[in-house]
XYZ file of C-alpha atoms in Angstrom:
718
model
C -109.128 -24.214 93.500
C -105.942 -22.217 92.573
C -104.584 -25.299 90.840
C -107.941 -25.812 88.956
C -108.044 -22.179 87.838
C -104.468 -22.533 86.408
C -105.548 -25.718 84.599
C -108.615 -23.907 83.161
C -106.483 -20.919 82.019
C -103.979 -23.136 80.521
C -106.717 -24.856 78.393
C -107.995 -21.418 77.345
C -104.515 -20.117 76.497
C -103.848 -23.102 74.086
C -106.640 -21.828 71.831
C -104.678 -18.850 70.329
C -101.893 -21.138 69.716
C -103.986 -24.005 68.060
C -102.290 -26.006 65.409
C -104.036 -27.053 62.121
C -103.824 -30.735 61.194
C -101.196 -29.885 58.565
C -98.993 -27.592 60.553
C -95.749 -28.813 62.257
C -92.350 -30.280 61.684
C -92.615 -33.096 64.403
C -89.646 -34.921 65.890
C -90.029 -38.330 64.228
C -89.357 -40.367 67.428
C -92.355 -38.554 69.342
C -95.004 -39.027 66.561
C -96.608 -41.948 68.418
C -96.893 -39.782 71.565
C -98.139 -36.528 70.112
C -99.483 -36.825 66.491
C -100.259 -40.436 65.520
C -103.946 -40.316 66.108
C -104.214 -37.073 64.510
C -102.508 -38.245 61.369
C -104.685 -41.423 61.441
C -107.762 -39.240 61.513
C -106.882 -37.752 58.134
C -105.844 -41.143 56.656
C -102.490 -42.474 57.866
C -102.345 -46.237 57.762
C -98.722 -47.071 58.688
C -98.450 -48.518 62.263
C -96.529 -46.173 64.411
C -93.553 -48.670 65.026
C -93.179 -48.623 61.184
C -92.415 -44.956 61.193
C -89.688 -44.759 63.736
C -88.292 -47.844 65.343
C -84.719 -48.358 66.859
C -84.789 -52.081 66.880
C -86.444 -53.092 63.538
C -86.616 -51.707 60.116
C -88.907 -48.452 59.743
C -89.368 -45.530 57.534
C -86.791 -43.555 59.206
C -84.206 -45.964 57.885
C -85.033 -45.132 54.388
C -84.459 -41.318 54.677
C -81.079 -39.804 54.974
C -79.302 -36.301 55.308
C -77.737 -35.704 52.079
C -74.450 -33.812 52.577
C -75.952 -31.968 55.610
C -77.795 -29.639 53.276
C -80.614 -31.798 51.580
C -82.578 -35.019 52.204
C -82.634 -38.032 50.183
C -84.090 -41.527 50.276
C -83.250 -45.179 49.397
C -85.567 -46.853 47.011
C -83.949 -50.226 46.396
C -82.279 -52.891 48.561
C -79.001 -52.000 46.794
C -78.674 -48.492 48.011
C -80.236 -46.492 45.142
C -80.725 -43.035 46.419
C -82.921 -40.154 44.974
C -82.873 -36.526 45.909
C -83.612 -33.194 43.982
C -81.593 -32.100 40.992
C -80.815 -28.904 42.795
C -79.450 -30.916 45.714
C -77.154 -32.863 43.446
C -76.198 -29.916 41.368
C -72.891 -29.151 42.848
C -71.897 -32.807 42.817
C -72.900 -33.081 39.060
C -71.184 -29.846 38.251
C -67.852 -31.029 40.060
C -68.031 -34.193 37.692
C -68.728 -32.339 34.605
C -66.192 -31.274 31.888
C -66.611 -29.566 28.496
C -66.487 -32.931 26.871
C -68.723 -34.582 29.405
C -71.230 -32.007 30.448
C -73.595 -33.835 32.849
C -75.408 -30.676 33.807
C -76.420 -29.610 30.297
C -76.738 -33.196 28.742
C -77.723 -35.387 31.625
C -76.092 -38.687 32.467
C -77.403 -42.321 33.044
C -75.025 -45.051 34.251
C -75.739 -48.116 32.156
C -74.328 -50.464 34.710
C -72.645 -50.002 38.154
C -69.234 -49.777 36.906
C -70.233 -46.455 35.200
C -71.541 -45.138 38.570
C -69.081 -42.084 39.203
C -67.633 -41.554 42.693
C -68.283 -38.036 44.203
C -65.369 -36.852 46.429
C -66.422 -35.334 49.489
C -70.279 -36.143 49.233
C -71.659 -38.148 52.173
C -75.173 -39.248 53.431
C -76.009 -39.443 57.240
C -78.531 -42.159 58.350
C -80.113 -41.600 61.779
C -79.459 -44.742 64.045
C -81.305 -43.563 67.059
C -82.135 -40.396 69.060
C -82.872 -39.904 72.767
C -83.700 -36.888 75.006
C -80.720 -35.721 77.193
C -82.268 -32.467 78.696
C -81.764 -33.852 82.244
C -78.158 -34.364 81.688
C -77.686 -30.763 80.586
C -79.920 -28.231 81.979
C -79.132 -28.808 85.672
C -75.549 -28.009 84.883
C -76.495 -24.804 83.392
C -78.187 -23.166 86.356
C -77.184 -19.464 86.891
C -75.107 -19.367 83.611
C -75.801 -16.974 80.820
C -74.287 -15.523 77.714
C -70.860 -16.800 76.591
C -70.388 -18.672 79.962
C -73.382 -20.725 79.247
C -72.371 -21.364 75.603
C -69.032 -22.435 76.771
C -70.478 -24.934 79.318
C -72.972 -26.364 76.928
C -70.201 -27.110 74.352
C -68.275 -28.561 77.030
C -70.986 -30.866 78.160
C -71.877 -31.816 74.625
C -68.388 -32.834 73.900
C -68.034 -35.057 76.802
C -71.369 -36.731 76.251
C -70.655 -37.184 72.583
C -67.349 -38.848 73.338
C -68.964 -41.219 76.001
C -71.654 -42.203 73.543
C -69.223 -43.016 70.675
C -66.188 -44.624 72.461
C -65.128 -46.553 69.236
C -65.890 -43.604 66.971
C -68.152 -45.666 64.682
C -70.789 -43.055 64.541
C -71.294 -39.283 64.388
C -72.947 -37.876 67.624
C -74.845 -34.563 67.485
C -76.525 -33.045 70.511
C -78.967 -30.291 69.532
C -80.909 -27.778 71.603
C -84.840 -27.249 71.055
C -87.073 -24.713 72.072
C -84.211 -22.294 72.342
C -82.347 -24.459 74.693
C -85.062 -25.817 76.921
C -84.759 -29.263 75.756
C -81.820 -31.358 74.171
C -81.709 -34.355 72.117
C -78.840 -36.591 71.123
C -78.731 -38.050 67.696
C -76.594 -41.101 66.631
C -75.729 -41.195 62.940
C -73.914 -43.589 60.512
C -72.187 -41.684 57.878
C -71.408 -43.079 54.498
C -68.718 -41.547 52.566
C -68.821 -43.578 49.276
C -71.603 -41.921 47.354
C -71.686 -42.336 43.489
C -73.547 -40.474 40.769
C -75.824 -42.678 38.834
C -77.915 -40.419 36.737
C -79.663 -37.058 36.163
C -81.883 -35.471 33.601
C -80.371 -32.495 31.724
C -80.773 -29.240 33.654
C -83.408 -28.158 31.103
C -85.634 -30.797 32.913
C -83.936 -30.743 36.351
C -84.224 -26.882 36.578
C -87.182 -26.280 33.926
C -88.525 -22.970 34.654
C -85.459 -21.625 36.387
C -85.813 -18.417 38.360
C -88.975 -17.418 36.776
C -90.734 -20.503 38.055
C -88.828 -20.553 41.500
C -91.427 -20.615 44.332
C -94.154 -20.550 41.755
C -97.154 -22.684 40.848
C -98.145 -24.145 38.349
C -94.804 -25.958 38.093
C -93.357 -28.519 35.652
C -89.725 -29.037 37.037
C -88.289 -32.595 36.868
C -86.264 -31.893 39.985
C -84.438 -35.166 40.790
C -81.081 -36.836 40.580
C -79.817 -40.204 41.533
C -76.978 -41.561 43.418
C -76.068 -44.825 45.040
C -74.467 -45.460 48.442
C -71.575 -47.936 48.667
C -70.203 -49.976 51.717
C -67.518 -52.532 52.513
C -67.928 -56.163 52.178
C -69.804 -56.289 55.552
C -72.109 -53.442 54.679
C -70.378 -51.001 56.920
C -69.378 -47.418 56.092
C -65.959 -47.151 54.521
C -64.021 -44.772 52.108
C -64.192 -45.035 48.346
C -62.555 -48.254 47.122
C -63.410 -49.891 43.776
C -64.125 -53.193 45.599
C -66.922 -51.643 47.779
C -70.448 -53.081 47.240
C -73.807 -51.325 46.980
C -75.069 -50.636 50.576
C -78.099 -52.618 51.755
C -80.350 -50.293 53.820
C -82.308 -51.595 56.634
C -85.376 -50.211 54.781
C -86.240 -48.872 51.311
C -89.365 -47.165 50.077
C -91.857 -48.975 47.843
C -93.071 -47.093 44.879
C -96.802 -46.149 44.352
C -97.840 -44.809 40.887
C -101.494 -45.094 41.278
C -103.461 -42.022 40.539
C -103.713 -39.417 43.365
C -106.778 -37.483 44.184
C -107.540 -34.356 46.196
C -107.713 -35.057 49.791
C -105.333 -38.061 49.741
C -103.114 -38.353 52.904
C -99.474 -37.234 52.468
C -96.378 -37.633 54.836
C -92.964 -36.167 54.368
C -89.904 -37.213 56.307
C -86.776 -35.090 55.988
C -84.243 -32.723 57.469
C -85.765 -29.179 57.538
C -83.182 -26.538 58.185
C -84.491 -23.473 60.052
C -87.723 -21.928 61.255
C -88.590 -19.212 63.856
C -92.164 -20.110 64.528
C -92.142 -18.912 68.132
C -90.848 -15.309 67.213
C -92.546 -12.608 69.193
C -94.621 -9.546 67.752
C -91.298 -7.524 68.408
C -89.147 -9.781 66.342
C -91.707 -9.998 63.474
C -91.900 -6.205 63.590
C -88.139 -6.043 63.162
C -88.138 -8.662 60.271
C -90.975 -6.754 58.463
C -89.552 -3.223 58.812
C -85.843 -3.413 59.295
C -84.333 -6.807 58.348
C -86.039 -7.745 55.156
C -86.361 -4.265 53.602
C -82.647 -3.909 54.131
C -81.886 -7.208 52.476
C -84.156 -6.359 49.678
C -82.453 -3.014 48.962
C -78.988 -4.714 48.831
C -80.070 -7.810 46.778
C -82.090 -5.436 44.351
C -79.003 -3.313 43.860
C -76.938 -6.492 42.911
C -79.491 -8.188 40.843
C -80.394 -5.149 38.722
C -76.862 -4.316 38.000
C -76.213 -7.989 36.990
C -79.355 -8.275 34.726
C -78.779 -5.172 32.857
C -75.326 -6.369 31.679
C -76.634 -9.923 31.107
C -79.397 -8.699 28.838
C -76.804 -7.088 26.451
C -74.767 -10.171 25.958
C -75.737 -13.907 25.603
C -72.221 -15.237 26.566
C -72.374 -13.088 29.819
C -75.802 -14.179 30.550
C -74.644 -17.990 30.497
C -71.575 -17.006 32.565
C -73.585 -15.303 35.325
C -76.714 -17.368 35.215
C -76.099 -19.536 38.197
C -74.870 -16.640 40.635
C -77.767 -14.420 39.370
C -80.358 -17.252 40.053
C -78.987 -17.622 43.464
C -79.339 -14.037 44.141
C -82.700 -13.823 42.728
C -83.722 -16.678 44.828
C -82.830 -14.801 47.997
C -84.503 -11.520 46.772
C -87.737 -13.515 45.967
C -87.704 -15.172 49.481
C -87.368 -11.896 51.237
C -89.936 -10.070 49.164
C -92.332 -13.295 49.373
C -91.995 -12.995 53.076
C -93.182 -9.406 53.284
C -95.866 -10.009 50.933
C -97.053 -12.796 53.252
C -96.811 -10.676 56.334
C -98.843 -7.942 54.504
C -101.571 -10.487 53.858
C -101.558 -12.334 57.119
C -100.747 -9.498 59.427
C -99.058 -11.558 62.070
C -97.916 -8.852 64.498
C -101.400 -8.349 66.037
C -101.808 -12.141 66.188
C -98.460 -12.323 68.259
C -99.496 -9.483 70.478
C -102.811 -11.521 71.363
C -100.651 -14.428 72.161
C -98.361 -12.327 74.281
C -101.314 -10.666 76.078
C -102.597 -14.153 76.957
C -99.240 -15.126 78.095
C -99.173 -12.228 80.520
C -102.519 -13.179 81.882
C -101.374 -16.683 82.465
C -98.277 -15.428 84.120
C -100.518 -13.430 86.576
C -102.501 -16.546 87.264
C -99.394 -18.299 88.633
C -98.548 -18.274 92.393
C -96.603 -15.080 93.339
C -93.457 -17.225 93.756
C -93.405 -18.422 90.098
C -94.209 -15.144 88.417
C -90.915 -13.441 88.738
C -89.189 -15.776 86.300
C -91.567 -14.624 83.517
C -92.761 -11.140 84.596
C -90.227 -8.905 82.484
C -89.565 -11.250 79.668
C -91.646 -9.349 76.992
C -90.540 -6.041 78.050
C -87.102 -7.166 77.830
C -87.581 -8.631 74.362
C -89.210 -5.460 73.256
C -86.195 -3.358 74.501
C -83.710 -5.772 72.818
C -85.480 -5.564 69.462
C -85.673 -1.781 69.626
C -81.939 -1.768 70.108
C -81.631 -4.194 67.135
C -83.234 -1.617 65.048
C -80.603 0.969 66.044
C -77.915 -1.339 64.971
C -79.049 -3.571 62.140
C -78.968 -1.248 59.164
C -75.410 0.308 59.898
C -74.165 -3.297 60.247
C -75.963 -5.088 57.189
C -75.064 -2.445 54.557
C -71.318 -2.535 54.946
C -71.093 -6.264 55.764
C -73.296 -7.268 52.884
C -71.264 -4.878 50.537
C -68.174 -6.684 51.477
C -69.471 -10.168 51.208
C -71.825 -10.012 47.998
C -69.656 -8.105 45.482
C -66.620 -10.230 43.850
C -64.364 -7.151 44.005
C -64.925 -6.776 47.720
C -64.473 -10.637 48.015
C -60.985 -10.245 46.263
C -60.116 -7.466 48.722
C -60.881 -9.682 51.569
C -58.707 -12.546 50.190
C -55.866 -10.180 49.460
C -56.211 -8.795 53.127
C -55.001 -12.330 54.281
C -51.635 -11.517 52.844
C -50.986 -8.659 55.261
C -49.621 -10.688 58.137
C -47.127 -12.698 56.101
C -46.185 -9.653 54.093
C -45.333 -7.886 57.465
C -43.160 -10.535 58.699
C -39.575 -10.608 58.192
C -38.094 -13.957 56.966
C -41.523 -15.573 56.281
C -40.865 -16.614 52.849
C -42.580 -20.093 53.090
C -45.568 -18.563 54.904
C -45.949 -15.842 52.431
C -45.489 -18.351 49.269
C -48.177 -20.588 50.816
C -50.601 -17.730 51.460
C -50.033 -16.361 47.965
C -50.754 -19.690 46.330
C -53.921 -20.074 48.373
C -55.039 -16.483 47.506
C -54.246 -17.111 43.701
C -56.277 -20.309 43.804
C -59.207 -18.656 45.332
C -59.260 -15.689 43.194
C -58.912 -17.776 40.166
C -61.945 -19.902 41.226
C -64.105 -16.718 41.471
C -62.849 -14.268 38.827
C -64.882 -15.889 36.089
C -68.006 -14.433 37.938
C -66.444 -11.009 38.085
C -67.484 -8.195 35.662
C -66.147 -4.822 36.825
C -68.964 -2.878 35.464
C -71.513 -4.892 37.279
C -69.575 -4.615 40.399
C -69.359 -0.787 40.043
C -73.050 -0.375 39.320
C -74.093 -2.704 42.277
C -71.735 -0.880 44.585
C -73.114 2.487 43.446
C -76.628 1.452 44.077
C -75.786 -0.110 47.514
C -73.990 2.984 48.687
C -76.951 5.280 47.610
C -79.230 3.044 49.565
C -76.869 3.108 52.576
C -76.795 6.824 52.545
C -80.467 7.084 52.208
C -81.439 4.478 54.865
C -78.523 5.030 57.562
C -78.165 7.987 59.958
C -74.869 9.832 58.705
C -73.457 9.568 62.196
C -73.694 5.649 62.004
C -72.210 5.528 58.455
C -68.695 4.429 57.724
C -66.231 7.356 57.863
C -65.269 7.089 54.352
C -68.919 8.148 53.377
C -68.319 11.691 54.744
C -65.193 11.962 52.330
C -67.214 10.614 49.356
C -70.152 12.970 49.832
C -68.015 15.970 50.363
C -66.961 15.999 46.754
C -70.225 17.094 45.275
C -73.452 18.670 46.453
C -75.527 16.117 44.995
C -74.831 12.848 46.947
C -75.868 10.505 44.055
C -73.358 12.143 41.786
C -70.575 12.195 44.441
C -71.180 8.414 44.935
C -71.011 7.442 41.420
C -67.883 9.585 40.569
C -66.097 8.088 43.635
C -66.950 4.350 42.618
C -65.943 4.881 38.972
C -62.824 6.694 40.051
C -61.507 3.902 42.448
C -62.250 1.176 39.976
C -60.167 3.002 37.407
C -57.311 3.231 39.768
C -57.454 -0.120 41.711
C -55.188 -3.237 40.776
C -57.938 -5.171 42.547
C -60.600 -4.125 39.986
C -58.612 -5.889 37.102
C -57.946 -9.604 37.187
C -54.613 -9.289 35.305
C -53.355 -6.561 37.615
C -54.426 -8.741 40.631
C -52.299 -11.727 39.246
C -49.467 -9.252 38.776
C -49.566 -8.209 42.143
C -49.534 -11.618 43.457
C -46.297 -12.284 41.307
C -44.654 -9.292 43.146
C -46.627 -8.538 46.315
C -46.142 -5.369 48.351
C -47.786 -4.408 51.685
C -47.513 -0.719 50.748
C -49.391 -1.179 47.395
C -52.077 -3.488 48.946
C -52.598 -0.914 51.771
C -52.787 2.076 49.355
C -55.152 0.508 46.909
C -58.494 2.608 46.889
C -60.667 -0.603 46.601
C -58.785 -2.078 49.570
C -59.339 1.179 51.403
C -63.021 1.060 50.908
C -63.283 -2.435 51.883
C -61.293 -1.945 55.112
C -63.488 0.944 56.128
C -66.854 -0.793 55.378
C -65.631 -4.011 57.078
C -64.307 -2.155 60.264
C -67.704 -0.237 60.443
C -69.650 -3.541 60.214
C -67.292 -4.972 62.904
C -67.892 -2.091 65.283
C -71.770 -2.802 65.188
C -71.358 -6.504 65.049
C -69.998 -6.629 68.541
C -72.968 -4.794 70.015
C -75.325 -6.885 67.780
C -73.816 -10.153 69.199
C -74.116 -9.018 72.722
C -77.837 -8.235 72.106
C -78.122 -11.745 70.530
C -76.980 -13.366 73.707
C -79.641 -11.325 75.684
C -82.237 -12.229 73.157
C -81.492 -15.875 73.301
C -81.703 -15.813 77.114
C -85.089 -13.739 76.957
C -86.395 -15.990 74.374
C -85.407 -19.119 76.168
C -87.331 -18.035 79.317
C -90.360 -16.978 77.125
C -90.443 -20.481 75.484
C -90.110 -22.141 78.911
C -93.293 -20.391 80.054
C -95.201 -21.057 76.660
C -94.103 -24.796 77.139
C -95.603 -24.768 80.628
C -98.686 -22.984 79.561
C -99.599 -24.976 76.585
C -98.008 -28.354 77.138
C -95.643 -29.982 74.687
C -98.271 -32.009 73.093
C -99.452 -28.841 71.266
C -96.037 -27.717 70.259
C -93.437 -28.717 67.755
C -89.810 -27.375 67.916
C -88.412 -25.152 65.382
C -86.465 -26.805 62.445
C -82.778 -27.371 63.001
C -81.717 -30.026 60.568
C -82.918 -32.876 62.545
C -85.235 -35.461 61.330
C -88.862 -34.580 61.159
C -92.120 -35.715 60.063
C -94.932 -33.579 58.629
C -98.317 -34.795 57.422
C -101.150 -33.268 55.268
C -103.179 -33.938 52.313
C -103.221 -33.262 48.529
C -104.976 -29.935 47.990
C -105.465 -27.042 45.692
C -105.199 -23.435 46.771
C -106.819 -20.042 45.774
C -103.824 -17.417 45.970
C -105.951 -14.293 45.226
C -109.359 -13.139 44.199
C -110.792 -14.990 41.118
C -107.647 -17.106 40.934
C -107.954 -20.824 41.646
C -104.777 -23.374 41.312
C -105.467 -26.929 40.526
C -103.504 -29.495 42.765
C -101.559 -31.158 39.775
C -99.910 -30.262 36.615
C -99.416 -32.514 33.569
C -96.948 -32.842 30.737
C -99.120 -30.691 28.591
C -98.084 -27.700 30.587
C -94.343 -28.464 29.706
C -95.238 -28.064 26.101
C -97.139 -24.832 26.734
C -94.216 -23.288 28.638
C -91.830 -24.553 25.899
C -89.545 -21.634 24.483
C -86.928 -23.001 21.921
C -83.552 -22.262 23.030
C -84.455 -20.293 26.079
C -82.270 -20.975 29.165
C -85.298 -21.472 31.433
C -88.008 -23.066 29.160
C -86.173 -24.922 26.501
C -87.221 -28.669 26.367
C -85.042 -31.506 25.108
C -86.005 -33.018 21.955
C -86.376 -36.446 23.437
C -88.925 -35.268 26.010
C -90.922 -33.272 23.452
C -90.980 -36.471 21.273
C -92.205 -38.657 24.208
C -94.958 -36.216 25.108
C -96.070 -35.882 21.748
C -96.510 -39.606 21.315
C -98.346 -39.682 24.674
C -96.932 -43.154 25.287
C -96.889 -42.732 28.879
C -97.263 -46.480 29.707
C -98.035 -47.608 33.306
C -96.934 -43.865 34.426
C -99.874 -42.226 32.670
C -103.208 -41.461 34.379
C -106.250 -41.390 32.250
C -104.014 -40.541 29.237
C -102.124 -37.781 30.781
C -98.775 -37.744 32.668
C -98.808 -36.172 35.992
C -95.713 -33.934 36.602
C -95.965 -32.045 39.879
C -98.626 -31.815 42.595
C -99.300 -29.840 45.814
C -99.791 -30.919 49.332
C -100.328 -29.163 52.451
C -97.172 -30.411 54.316
C -95.088 -28.082 56.405
C -91.486 -28.025 55.026
C -88.598 -25.559 54.769
C -85.098 -25.434 53.284
C -83.344 -28.697 54.030
C -86.376 -30.709 53.133
C -85.386 -30.446 49.532
C -85.188 -34.176 48.147
C -87.511 -35.369 50.897
C -89.680 -38.312 49.955
C -93.418 -37.617 50.046
C -95.491 -40.813 50.801
C -98.893 -41.918 50.809
C -101.122 -43.286 53.733
C -99.186 -46.637 53.508
C -95.651 -45.040 53.436
C -95.125 -45.668 49.695
C -93.173 -43.159 47.819
C -95.178 -41.077 45.541
C -92.793 -38.188 44.755
C -89.986 -35.771 45.982
C -90.751 -32.385 47.743
C -88.678 -29.681 46.027
C -90.057 -26.214 46.716
C -92.843 -24.141 48.528
C -95.268 -21.749 46.947
C -94.382 -18.173 46.874
C -97.519 -17.204 48.929
C -96.159 -19.433 51.726
C -92.607 -17.994 51.897
C -93.559 -16.430 55.245
C -93.503 -19.988 56.720
C -90.164 -19.457 58.299
C -92.266 -17.403 60.879
C -95.831 -18.453 60.542
C -97.680 -21.378 58.880
C -100.800 -20.252 57.036
C -103.033 -23.218 56.253
C -105.011 -21.805 53.350
C -101.866 -20.630 51.536
C -98.825 -22.855 52.535
C -98.326 -25.614 49.945
C -95.386 -27.988 49.346
C -94.526 -28.412 45.657
C -93.649 -31.934 44.668
C -92.471 -33.624 41.602
C -94.625 -36.809 40.892
C -92.948 -40.059 40.933
C -94.923 -40.987 37.764
C -93.132 -38.169 35.919
C -89.752 -39.027 37.435
C -89.904 -42.642 36.465
C -91.239 -41.904 33.084
C -88.080 -39.874 32.314
C -85.855 -42.480 33.880
C -87.443 -45.378 32.014
C -89.102 -44.204 28.961
C -87.194 -41.093 27.906
C -83.660 -41.914 28.962
C -83.694 -45.813 28.824
C -82.571 -46.296 32.376
C -85.227 -48.961 33.158
C -82.620 -51.050 34.936
C -82.812 -48.675 37.768
C -86.648 -48.875 37.872
C -86.286 -52.787 37.870
C -84.458 -52.404 41.209
C -87.490 -50.760 42.869
C -90.432 -52.398 44.673
C -93.725 -51.363 43.399
C -96.721 -51.313 45.800
C -99.483 -53.658 45.105
């Protein structure tokens, strides 16, 4: 009877944790076990063994990790590879020059001899994966903290070496469910990746920061590469004689019209989620972490924007770094907006109450391992609250501002400067520092740094207990009764006196470095004081993290026992996942309804001549005005982007979105603003994946830029 009661309680307790059909980033090898029938129920037609198969070609062989930060897909038998424009951006930038500006003007190789090698770029193809939990967990009994981490790393190193004796593969062993489960992944790595083509950034980044996270969207976010291999189709370093790689499987293209409710499936490498966070953790994110991040990023972006608006040349110079900062700011604010709408803390408290009831239903001998977990986690997060702000403000100040970054680079010269007779070591260190500073100094504007630092220090003073502030703050604030005046006066003064605040003076210092000069510089003194303060709190923060990881691991162990793995998916961790859903619109707020698809008409509606974000190349404007869309058009219009209910996050960028038959219908490239809280909670009515339609992509490649030879490589679904 006791066993029956436990089973009944377990069934009841799965209800608050229930998953919607669209939610989840599922391990691709386990789809047949956990999800296949659910996916079939909403339209999937691909046999399970055609999704993941270690012995014959399957969809998993068409999808690769792109540089360990994005996803890409093979779309021809000759290794033609598509990913997002923003994923290929750095590679394209590295190949661009003033004379050959591929970012601004685009590029299309007319033949394979014009495909350009990208040094350092690689793709990683999954060969197979297997669970190895039983080879790891039993060896960790009684271990915690750093001791456990050290042992895990030791075990993983040994297992990886044994699984790859001839070093043909890359082996990764990763934890799941906070270390309650482990899987081994065997990858083949291809290092000869060549740039084939991309539209100009005015298409690939159309809408810029304004449209980032937003719908409706009209961004042609794609770029094209090709993977090369040796004569035996094996990975090798770049060589002119290498041949296009022949993947085991490549995706077929479907340009048939989509309709609302159509099944969609995405395979990719999502980066990080925290879906099993507790109410205490969400409260910390909502009230401590994100507000602090927002204060700091707001200070930096406002300081940058105010100067960019005064000078077009400066605006262009700082556009990339500003967009990156705004992207972070919009994400953190979007998460808070999502929390305000969803109110997830009470939802999590309900789950925790059900967990507590379940624990009490267990035999007395089994209750002890779970009985104090939630109170431990509550205590840990309260301690985080005491430490987080005093750590975040000084640390982020020293990492976000170029002048502080310069100070950090110059600080590496202290050891060789202090050593007698270390001329070679010092010369090498100076050369490395000079290179690093030269690489960053173009993005440095002294006035922007000053204004940002003033705003950050004001927020620091306002939001952090004086007893926990850097000691230098006391000296700063003692100079004037008005703290804001004191901070501004101090910052202006040190930048006027510091050699670090001026590029020419920094270069002069590197020509004749002095430890005394370095240590006495006022910007360096501020950097040292802020960094040391951050480090003081970081030690305590890291100790709390170890305790939190152990408590969360125990909590997840209990949740897994209570719910059963068939109702759970592991948090994202840059391993291959499958997510399924449907094409759907959404209603973001009262009286506002968004359609699920945009068309080329919207590009012209948004067009602002000469604007950095909304300019449209003449070639595309001409093509749209003629409406000669050919086979890529649908009822006289050209689909551009569409929405789906798939569950994705960072790392999925560039992932193929496929139809019910596994055919390629577009590339995932963003999520909607209303769904930015998806790192922590998936909200079915609001979460949407934003995809660029394959119709628009191929129209650009074929009709606008004349690269039809690439389209001719592809297989089209019948």
